[in-house]
GROMACS .gro file of C-alpha atoms in nm:
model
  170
    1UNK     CA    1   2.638   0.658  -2.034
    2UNK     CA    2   2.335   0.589  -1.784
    3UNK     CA    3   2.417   0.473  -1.469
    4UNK     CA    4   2.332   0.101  -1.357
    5UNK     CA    5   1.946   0.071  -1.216
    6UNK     CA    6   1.955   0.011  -0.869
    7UNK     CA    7   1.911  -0.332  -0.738
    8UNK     CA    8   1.601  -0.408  -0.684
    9UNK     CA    9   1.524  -0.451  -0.311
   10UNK     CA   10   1.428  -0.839  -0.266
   11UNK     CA   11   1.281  -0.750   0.074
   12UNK     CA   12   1.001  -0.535  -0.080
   13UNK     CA   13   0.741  -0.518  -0.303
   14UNK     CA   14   0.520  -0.249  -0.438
   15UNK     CA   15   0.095  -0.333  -0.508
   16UNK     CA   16  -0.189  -0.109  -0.684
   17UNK     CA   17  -0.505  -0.116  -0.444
   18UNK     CA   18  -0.848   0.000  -0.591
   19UNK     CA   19  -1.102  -0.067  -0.371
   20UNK     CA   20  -1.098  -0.101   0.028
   21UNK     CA   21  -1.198  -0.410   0.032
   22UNK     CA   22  -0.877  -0.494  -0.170
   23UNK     CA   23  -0.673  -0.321   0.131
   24UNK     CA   24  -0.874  -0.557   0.345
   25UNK     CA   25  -0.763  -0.860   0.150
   26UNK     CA   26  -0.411  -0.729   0.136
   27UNK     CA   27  -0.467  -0.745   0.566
   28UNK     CA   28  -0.595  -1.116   0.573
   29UNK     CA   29  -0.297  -1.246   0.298
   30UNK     CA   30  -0.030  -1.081   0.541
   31UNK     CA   31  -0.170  -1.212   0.826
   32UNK     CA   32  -0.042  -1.561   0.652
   33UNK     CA   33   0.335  -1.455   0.724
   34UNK     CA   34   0.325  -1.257   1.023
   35UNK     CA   35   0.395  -1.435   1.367
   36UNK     CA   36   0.418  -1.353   1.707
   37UNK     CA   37   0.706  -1.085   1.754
   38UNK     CA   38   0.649  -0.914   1.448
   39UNK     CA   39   0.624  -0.566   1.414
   40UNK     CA   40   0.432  -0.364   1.161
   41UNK     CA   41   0.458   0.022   1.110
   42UNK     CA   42   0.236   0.185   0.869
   43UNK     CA   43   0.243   0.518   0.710
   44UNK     CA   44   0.069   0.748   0.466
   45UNK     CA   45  -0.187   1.015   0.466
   46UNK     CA   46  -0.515   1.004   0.651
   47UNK     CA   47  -0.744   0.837   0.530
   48UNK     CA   48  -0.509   0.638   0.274
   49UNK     CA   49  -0.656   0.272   0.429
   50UNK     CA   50  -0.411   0.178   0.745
   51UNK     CA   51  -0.673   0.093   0.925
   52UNK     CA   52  -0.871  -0.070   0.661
   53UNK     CA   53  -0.572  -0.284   0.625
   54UNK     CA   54  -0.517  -0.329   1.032
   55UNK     CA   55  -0.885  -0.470   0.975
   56UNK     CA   56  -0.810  -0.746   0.714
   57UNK     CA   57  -0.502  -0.863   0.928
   58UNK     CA   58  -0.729  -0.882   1.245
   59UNK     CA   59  -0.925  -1.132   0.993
   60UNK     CA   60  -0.687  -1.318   0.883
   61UNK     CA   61  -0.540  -1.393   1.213
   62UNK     CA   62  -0.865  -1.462   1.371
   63UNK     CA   63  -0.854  -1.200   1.631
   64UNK     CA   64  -1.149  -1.103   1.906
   65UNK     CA   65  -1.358  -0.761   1.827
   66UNK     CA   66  -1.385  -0.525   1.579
   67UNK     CA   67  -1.058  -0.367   1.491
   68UNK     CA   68  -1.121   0.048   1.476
   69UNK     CA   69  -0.893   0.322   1.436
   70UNK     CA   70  -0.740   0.349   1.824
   71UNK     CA   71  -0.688   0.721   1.795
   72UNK     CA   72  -0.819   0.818   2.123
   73UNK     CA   73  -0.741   0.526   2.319
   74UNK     CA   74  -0.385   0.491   2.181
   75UNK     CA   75  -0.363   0.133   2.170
   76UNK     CA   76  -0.620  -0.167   2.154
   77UNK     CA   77  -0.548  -0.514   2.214
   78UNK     CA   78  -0.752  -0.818   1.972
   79UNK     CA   79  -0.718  -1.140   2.168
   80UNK     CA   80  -0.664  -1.417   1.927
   81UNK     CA   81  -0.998  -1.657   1.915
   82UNK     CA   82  -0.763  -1.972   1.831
   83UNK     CA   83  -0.391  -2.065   1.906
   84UNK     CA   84  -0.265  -1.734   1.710
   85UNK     CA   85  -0.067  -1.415   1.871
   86UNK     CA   86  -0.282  -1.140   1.951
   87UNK     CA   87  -0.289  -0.832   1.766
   88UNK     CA   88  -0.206  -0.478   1.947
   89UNK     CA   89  -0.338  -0.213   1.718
   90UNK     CA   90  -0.155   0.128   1.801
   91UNK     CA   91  -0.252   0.514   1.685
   92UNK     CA   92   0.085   0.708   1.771
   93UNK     CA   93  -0.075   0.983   1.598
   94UNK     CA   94  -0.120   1.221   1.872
   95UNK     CA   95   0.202   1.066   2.058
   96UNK     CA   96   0.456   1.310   2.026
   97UNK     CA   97   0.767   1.161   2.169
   98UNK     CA   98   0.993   0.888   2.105
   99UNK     CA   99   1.036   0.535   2.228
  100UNK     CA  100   0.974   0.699   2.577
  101UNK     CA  101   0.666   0.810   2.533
  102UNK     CA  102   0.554   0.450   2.410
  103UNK     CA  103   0.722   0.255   2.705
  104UNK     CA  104   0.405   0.333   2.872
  105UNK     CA  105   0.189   0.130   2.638
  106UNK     CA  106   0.442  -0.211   2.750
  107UNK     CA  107   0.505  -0.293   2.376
  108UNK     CA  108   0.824  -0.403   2.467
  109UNK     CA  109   0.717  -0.664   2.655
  110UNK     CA  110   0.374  -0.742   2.451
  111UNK     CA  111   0.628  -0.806   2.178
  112UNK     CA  112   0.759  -1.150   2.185
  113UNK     CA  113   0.423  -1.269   2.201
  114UNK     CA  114   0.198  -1.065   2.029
  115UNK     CA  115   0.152  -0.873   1.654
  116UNK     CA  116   0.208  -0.503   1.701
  117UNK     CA  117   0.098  -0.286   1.398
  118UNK     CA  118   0.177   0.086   1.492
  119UNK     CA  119   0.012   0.335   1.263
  120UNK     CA  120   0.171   0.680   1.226
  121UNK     CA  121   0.492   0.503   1.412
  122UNK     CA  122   0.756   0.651   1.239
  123UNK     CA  123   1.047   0.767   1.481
  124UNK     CA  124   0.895   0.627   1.805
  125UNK     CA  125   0.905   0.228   1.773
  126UNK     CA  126   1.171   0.154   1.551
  127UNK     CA  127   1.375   0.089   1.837
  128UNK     CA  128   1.147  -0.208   1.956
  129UNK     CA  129   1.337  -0.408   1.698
  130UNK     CA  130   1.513  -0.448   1.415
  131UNK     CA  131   1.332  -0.675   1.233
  132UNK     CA  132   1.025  -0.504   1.120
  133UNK     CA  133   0.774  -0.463   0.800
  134UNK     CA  134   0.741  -0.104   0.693
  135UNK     CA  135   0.418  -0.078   0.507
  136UNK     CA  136   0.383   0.330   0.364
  137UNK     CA  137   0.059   0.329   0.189
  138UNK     CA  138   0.013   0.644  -0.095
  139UNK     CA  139  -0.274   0.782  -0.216
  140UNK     CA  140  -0.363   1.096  -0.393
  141UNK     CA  141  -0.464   1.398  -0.150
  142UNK     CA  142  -0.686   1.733  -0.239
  143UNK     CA  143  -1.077   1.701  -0.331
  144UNK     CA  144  -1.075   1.300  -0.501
  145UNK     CA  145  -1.272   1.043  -0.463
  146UNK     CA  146  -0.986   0.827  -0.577
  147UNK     CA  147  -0.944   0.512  -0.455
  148UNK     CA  148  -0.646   0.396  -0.581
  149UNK     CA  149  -0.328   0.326  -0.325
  150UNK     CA  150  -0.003   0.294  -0.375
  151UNK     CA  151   0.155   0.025  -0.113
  152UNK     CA  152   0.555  -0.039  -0.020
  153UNK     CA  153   0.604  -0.314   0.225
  154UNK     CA  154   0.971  -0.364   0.313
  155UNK     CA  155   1.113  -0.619   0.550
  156UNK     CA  156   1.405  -0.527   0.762
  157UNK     CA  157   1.621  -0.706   0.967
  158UNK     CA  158   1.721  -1.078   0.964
  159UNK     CA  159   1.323  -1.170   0.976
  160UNK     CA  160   1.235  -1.005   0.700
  161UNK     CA  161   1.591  -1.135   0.471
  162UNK     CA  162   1.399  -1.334   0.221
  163UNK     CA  163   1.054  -1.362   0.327
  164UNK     CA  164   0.866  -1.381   0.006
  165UNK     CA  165   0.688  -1.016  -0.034
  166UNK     CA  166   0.578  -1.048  -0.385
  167UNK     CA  167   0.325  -1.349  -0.260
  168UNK     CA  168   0.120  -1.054  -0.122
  169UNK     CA  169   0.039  -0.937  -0.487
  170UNK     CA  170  -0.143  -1.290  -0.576
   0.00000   0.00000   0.00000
């Protein structure tokens, strides 16, 4: 006898990306549901479009200057041009400790007022919050000229418990 499928996980939702500019028009429709206090970690493989998709959220939530990959400068922050949170934009890529190492960036207290997306964040910001959006883009590596992604957002924590995911894939 085969075991039960697991439950599906309401909280997340899985999307096919072809093209960049489809990763940028994944960025503007999540800028829709994300509000001040929101945190966003992405992961996946260089190149596999987290900043491409860092770009179409600074769109849709009508942000000042060009969003860029902050690699070097570890952290950027896009004024909002309206009545919308700002966006902090942060490369922990070359960051090698924990939460300690990013108390010196302030995110805690950019936080509550602000939209922090934190590429290559993995074990050094989860313990801003609980309630985050884990977004762990896939691509194929080696030689390609592929540009298909693979894309996993999951909410966690209470903010996340039934925000509609699968809206994303419209």
């Amino acid at each position: 006898m085969e075991a039960p499928a697991a439950p599906h996980n309401p909280d997340e939702t899985e999307l096919t990306i072809t093209s960049p500019e489809q990763m940028r028009e994944l960025g503007r429709r999540l800028a829709k549901l994300l509000r001040a206090g929101d945190l966003v970690m992405l992961s996946g493989e260089l190149g596999a479009g987290k900043t491409t998709l860092t770009r179409g959220l600074g769109e849709g939530l009508g942000v000042r200057g060009a969003v860029t990959s902050p690699t070097f400068v570890i952290a950027r922050v896009h004024p909002s041009l309206g009545d919308g949170p700002p966006l902090v934009h942060v490369d922990a890529y070359r960051l090698s400790g924990g939460l300690d190492e990013m108390e010196d960036l302030d995110l805690d207290v950019s936080l509550p007022d602000s939209v922090i997306v934190v590429e290559w964040g993995e074990g050094k910001v989860e313990e801003l919050t609980e309630d985050r959006l884990q977004v762990v883009i896939h691509r194929a590596v080696g030689d390609t000229t592929d540009e298909v992604r693979h894309v996993t957002l999951t909410g966690l924590g209470e903010r996340w418990t039934g925000a509609d995911l699968s809206a994303l894939a419209a």
